[in-house]
């Protein structure tokens, strides 16, 4: 039973526009959420995170929003750039500092120049 | 900084052959993990080691064994490879609240 769900497996967006990736989770104990980015032939790399005490975290062009009541988070990329073309994984853990992350299946983002 | 190093990067096995995937980290992380990535399936945890000397099954452990040789190294062994084990394998490590650091992966094909 998948605890972290990413629907809409792929997204195409024009360069300069906003990319929005969505993630839903089922485990109410999750309190730390992360996004990872993965290029072909490379391992996933950490992008941005948010703890459950916040509802927004921003890092440059990347912003993550958390809606705890809806068990939903989203990643906004503004403006999208061709180098953002990658697979994005949503991940969550229970208890800040817990070693194990639950991952979603990933979203493929293609930014069209 | 090397981070997490996986070897080999590519491997082709015949059904029934065995092999060991190697992983080493130089970040003094306590926990290490093995994942497989398959199309449409995301990252699925095979085995993990919360600390040196301990290992535990993840969600897809069948057909695999692991060894936490020391704090740095965590190996994954396929005793009798099957075509269903064709996948990309990622090793990762972390310490406490810090997010995972992944290796660059091993692409395994079993024919």
GROMACS .gro file of C-alpha atoms in nm:
model
  224
    1UNK     CA    1   0.000   0.000   0.000
    2UNK     CA    2   0.168   0.315  -0.121
    3UNK     CA    3   0.187   0.581   0.146
    4UNK     CA    4   0.315   0.855  -0.084
    5UNK     CA    5   0.136   0.907  -0.412
    6UNK     CA    6   0.232   1.113  -0.712
    7UNK     CA    7  -0.027   1.120  -0.987
    8UNK     CA    8   0.012   1.262  -1.337
    9UNK     CA    9   0.339   1.081  -1.411
   10UNK     CA   10   0.456   1.335  -1.667
   11UNK     CA   11   0.438   1.709  -1.714
   12UNK     CA   12   0.543   1.926  -2.007
   13UNK     CA   13   0.582   2.299  -1.958
   14UNK     CA   14   0.719   2.590  -2.159
   15UNK     CA   15   1.040   2.750  -2.045
   16UNK     CA   16   0.966   3.044  -1.817
   17UNK     CA   17   0.630   2.912  -1.703
   18UNK     CA   18   0.544   2.753  -1.371
   19UNK     CA   19   0.575   2.379  -1.307
   20UNK     CA   20   0.355   2.239  -1.033
   21UNK     CA   21   0.404   1.890  -0.900
   22UNK     CA   22   0.162   1.735  -0.655
   23UNK     CA   23   0.205   1.473  -0.388
   24UNK     CA   24  -0.046   1.312  -0.152
   25UNK     CA   25   0.026   1.099   0.151
   26UNK     CA   26  -0.181   0.871   0.366
   27UNK     CA   27   0.021   0.830   0.682
   28UNK     CA   28  -0.082   1.101   0.930
   29UNK     CA   29   0.238   1.036   1.125
   30UNK     CA   30   0.453   1.180   0.846
   31UNK     CA   31   0.603   1.506   0.959
   32UNK     CA   32   0.897   1.566   0.728
   33UNK     CA   33   0.872   1.591   0.353
   34UNK     CA   34   1.133   1.613   0.082
   35UNK     CA   35   1.161   1.645  -0.292
   36UNK     CA   36   1.437   1.476  -0.487
   37UNK     CA   37   1.540   1.541  -0.844
   38UNK     CA   38   1.681   1.275  -1.072
   39UNK     CA   39   1.854   1.307  -1.406
   40UNK     CA   40   1.899   1.004  -1.635
   41UNK     CA   41   2.194   0.783  -1.542
   42UNK     CA   42   2.239   0.964  -1.209
   43UNK     CA   43   2.118   0.906  -0.857
   44UNK     CA   44   1.844   1.121  -0.704
   45UNK     CA   45   1.965   1.441  -0.542
   46UNK     CA   46   1.800   1.636  -0.262
   47UNK     CA   47   1.611   1.943  -0.379
   48UNK     CA   48   1.403   2.093  -0.098
   49UNK     CA   49   1.230   1.986   0.221
   50UNK     CA   50   0.964   2.101   0.465
   51UNK     CA   51   0.873   2.002   0.816
   52UNK     CA   52   0.517   1.975   0.936
   53UNK     CA   53   0.547   2.286   1.151
   54UNK     CA   54   0.561   2.494   0.833
   55UNK     CA   55   0.325   2.533   0.541
   56UNK     CA   56   0.574   2.681   0.297
   57UNK     CA   57   0.945   2.662   0.229
   58UNK     CA   58   1.119   2.852  -0.046
   59UNK     CA   59   1.463   2.809  -0.199
   60UNK     CA   60   1.528   3.020  -0.504
   61UNK     CA   61   1.300   2.910  -0.785
   62UNK     CA   62   1.166   2.617  -0.584
   63UNK     CA   63   0.884   2.640  -0.330
   64UNK     CA   64   0.719   2.357  -0.146
   65UNK     CA   65   0.373   2.400   0.004
   66UNK     CA   66   0.229   2.171   0.268
   67UNK     CA   67  -0.139   2.129   0.350
   68UNK     CA   68  -0.147   1.897   0.650
   69UNK     CA   69  -0.524   1.878   0.676
   70UNK     CA   70  -0.544   1.757   0.317
   71UNK     CA   71  -0.229   1.545   0.347
   72UNK     CA   72  -0.106   1.716   0.035
   73UNK     CA   73   0.211   1.889  -0.071
   74UNK     CA   74   0.318   2.053  -0.391
   75UNK     CA   75   0.639   2.170  -0.552
   76UNK     CA   76   0.638   2.488  -0.758
   77UNK     CA   77   0.920   2.570  -0.995
   78UNK     CA   78   0.915   2.930  -1.115
   79UNK     CA   79   1.035   3.006  -1.373
   80UNK     CA   80   1.094   2.664  -1.526
   81UNK     CA   81   1.421   2.617  -1.709
   82UNK     CA   82   1.534   2.345  -1.953
   83UNK     CA   83   1.778   2.218  -1.690
   84UNK     CA   84   1.479   2.138  -1.470
   85UNK     CA   85   1.384   1.854  -1.702
   86UNK     CA   86   1.413   1.552  -1.475
   87UNK     CA   87   1.216   1.306  -1.265
   88UNK     CA   88   1.099   1.447  -0.932
   89UNK     CA   89   1.033   1.221  -0.635
   90UNK     CA   90   0.827   1.317  -0.335
   91UNK     CA   91   0.932   1.155  -0.008
   92UNK     CA   92   0.810   1.156   0.350
   93UNK     CA   93   0.916   1.033   0.690
   94UNK     CA   94   0.759   0.996   1.032
   95UNK     CA   95   0.931   1.157   1.326
   96UNK     CA   96   1.184   1.419   1.233
   97UNK     CA   97   1.516   1.242   1.204
   98UNK     CA   98   1.368   0.902   1.131
   99UNK     CA   99   1.598   0.715   0.902
  100UNK     CA  100   1.348   0.576   0.656
  101UNK     CA  101   1.181   0.766   0.377
  102UNK     CA  102   0.874   0.657   0.183
  103UNK     CA  103   0.897   0.761  -0.182
  104UNK     CA  104   0.638   0.834  -0.443
  105UNK     CA  105   0.667   0.691  -0.793
  106UNK     CA  106   0.801   1.012  -0.941
  107UNK     CA  107   0.694   1.274  -1.194
  108UNK     CA  108   0.873   1.328  -1.523
  109UNK     CA  109   0.904   1.698  -1.602
  110UNK     CA  110   0.998   1.818  -1.949
  111UNK     CA  111   1.069   2.187  -1.993
  112UNK     CA  112   1.036   2.292  -2.355
  113UNK     CA  113   1.275   2.569  -2.464
  114UNK     CA  114   3.403   1.450  -0.181
  115UNK     CA  115   3.308   1.107  -0.313
  116UNK     CA  116   2.981   1.076  -0.119
  117UNK     CA  117   2.826   0.739  -0.204
  118UNK     CA  118   3.014   0.520  -0.449
  119UNK     CA  119   2.856   0.222  -0.621
  120UNK     CA  120   3.027  -0.044  -0.829
  121UNK     CA  121   2.982  -0.165  -1.093
  122UNK     CA  122   2.788   0.092  -1.297
  123UNK     CA  123   2.664  -0.165  -1.546
  124UNK     CA  124   2.632  -0.543  -1.536
  125UNK     CA  125   2.477  -0.813  -1.751
  126UNK     CA  126   2.410  -1.148  -1.588
  127UNK     CA  127   2.271  -1.473  -1.711
  128UNK     CA  128   1.978  -1.622  -1.524
  129UNK     CA  129   2.106  -1.815  -1.225
  130UNK     CA  130   2.435  -1.632  -1.194
  131UNK     CA  131   2.529  -1.455  -0.874
  132UNK     CA  132   2.686  -1.120  -0.811
  133UNK     CA  133   2.745  -0.861  -0.542
  134UNK     CA  134   2.677  -0.490  -0.580
  135UNK     CA  135   2.914  -0.280  -0.376
  136UNK     CA  136   2.840   0.046  -0.199
  137UNK     CA  137   3.063   0.265   0.012
  138UNK     CA  138   3.008   0.606   0.172
  139UNK     CA  139   3.265   0.842   0.317
  140UNK     CA  140   3.030   1.072   0.509
  141UNK     CA  141   3.032   0.879   0.839
  142UNK     CA  142   2.662   0.809   0.799
  143UNK     CA  143   2.501   0.554   1.027
  144UNK     CA  144   2.225   0.433   0.798
  145UNK     CA  145   2.251   0.281   0.453
  146UNK     CA  146   1.991   0.159   0.206
  147UNK     CA  147   1.946  -0.036  -0.114
  148UNK     CA  148   1.668   0.063  -0.355
  149UNK     CA  149   1.563  -0.054  -0.693
  150UNK     CA  150   1.402   0.170  -0.951
  151UNK     CA  151   1.172   0.026  -1.215
  152UNK     CA  152   0.959   0.212  -1.471
  153UNK     CA  153   0.632   0.327  -1.315
  154UNK     CA  154   0.729   0.184  -0.976
  155UNK     CA  155   0.943   0.459  -0.829
  156UNK     CA  156   1.204   0.376  -0.567
  157UNK     CA  157   1.140   0.059  -0.372
  158UNK     CA  158   1.339  -0.029  -0.064
  159UNK     CA  159   1.510  -0.369  -0.076
  160UNK     CA  160   1.709  -0.371   0.248
  161UNK     CA  161   1.843  -0.118   0.489
  162UNK     CA  162   2.092  -0.098   0.771
  163UNK     CA  163   2.015   0.148   1.049
  164UNK     CA  164   2.362   0.111   1.194
  165UNK     CA  165   2.674  -0.100   1.164
  166UNK     CA  166   2.594  -0.460   1.247
  167UNK     CA  167   2.222  -0.441   1.177
  168UNK     CA  168   2.020  -0.509   0.863
  169UNK     CA  169   1.646  -0.521   0.798
  170UNK     CA  170   1.418  -0.608   0.512
  171UNK     CA  171   1.245  -0.341   0.311
  172UNK     CA  172   0.941  -0.384   0.089
  173UNK     CA  173   1.099  -0.605  -0.182
  174UNK     CA  174   1.370  -0.820  -0.017
  175UNK     CA  175   1.304  -1.153  -0.188
  176UNK     CA  176   1.598  -1.279  -0.391
  177UNK     CA  177   1.850  -1.051  -0.221
  178UNK     CA  178   2.087  -1.060   0.072
  179UNK     CA  179   2.290  -0.780   0.225
  180UNK     CA  180   2.599  -0.735   0.437
  181UNK     CA  181   2.692  -0.429   0.639
  182UNK     CA  182   3.062  -0.495   0.632
  183UNK     CA  183   3.153  -0.190   0.839
  184UNK     CA  184   3.022   0.161   0.883
  185UNK     CA  185   3.131   0.258   0.531
  186UNK     CA  186   3.024  -0.040   0.324
  187UNK     CA  187   2.689  -0.203   0.251
  188UNK     CA  188   2.676  -0.472  -0.017
  189UNK     CA  189   2.379  -0.628  -0.196
  190UNK     CA  190   2.402  -0.985  -0.321
  191UNK     CA  191   2.195  -1.166  -0.578
  192UNK     CA  192   2.249  -1.537  -0.521
  193UNK     CA  193   2.064  -1.662  -0.829
  194UNK     CA  194   1.972  -1.378  -1.062
  195UNK     CA  195   1.633  -1.377  -1.233
  196UNK     CA  196   1.505  -1.161  -1.521
  197UNK     CA  197   1.266  -0.993  -1.273
  198UNK     CA  198   1.572  -0.847  -1.103
  199UNK     CA  199   1.661  -0.644  -1.410
  200UNK     CA  200   1.654  -0.293  -1.271
  201UNK     CA  201   1.856   0.008  -1.168
  202UNK     CA  202   1.988  -0.026  -0.816
  203UNK     CA  203   2.065   0.269  -0.593
  204UNK     CA  204   2.252   0.275  -0.267
  205UNK     CA  205   2.189   0.561  -0.025
  206UNK     CA  206   2.304   0.671   0.317
  207UNK     CA  207   2.199   0.923   0.579
  208UNK     CA  208   2.251   1.024   0.940
  209UNK     CA  209   1.962   1.130   1.156
  210UNK     CA  210   1.759   1.418   1.019
  211UNK     CA  211   1.978   1.466   0.714
  212UNK     CA  212   1.820   1.355   0.387
  213UNK     CA  213   1.951   1.067   0.190
  214UNK     CA  214   2.257   1.087  -0.031
  215UNK     CA  215   2.234   0.853  -0.325
  216UNK     CA  216   2.496   0.683  -0.535
  217UNK     CA  217   2.486   0.707  -0.912
  218UNK     CA  218   2.332   0.363  -0.955
  219UNK     CA  219   2.404   0.020  -1.101
  220UNK     CA  220   2.215  -0.078  -1.413
  221UNK     CA  221   2.165  -0.454  -1.402
  222UNK     CA  222   2.028  -0.665  -1.683
  223UNK     CA  223   1.951  -1.033  -1.631
  224UNK     CA  224   1.907  -1.232  -1.951
   0.00000   0.00000   0.00000
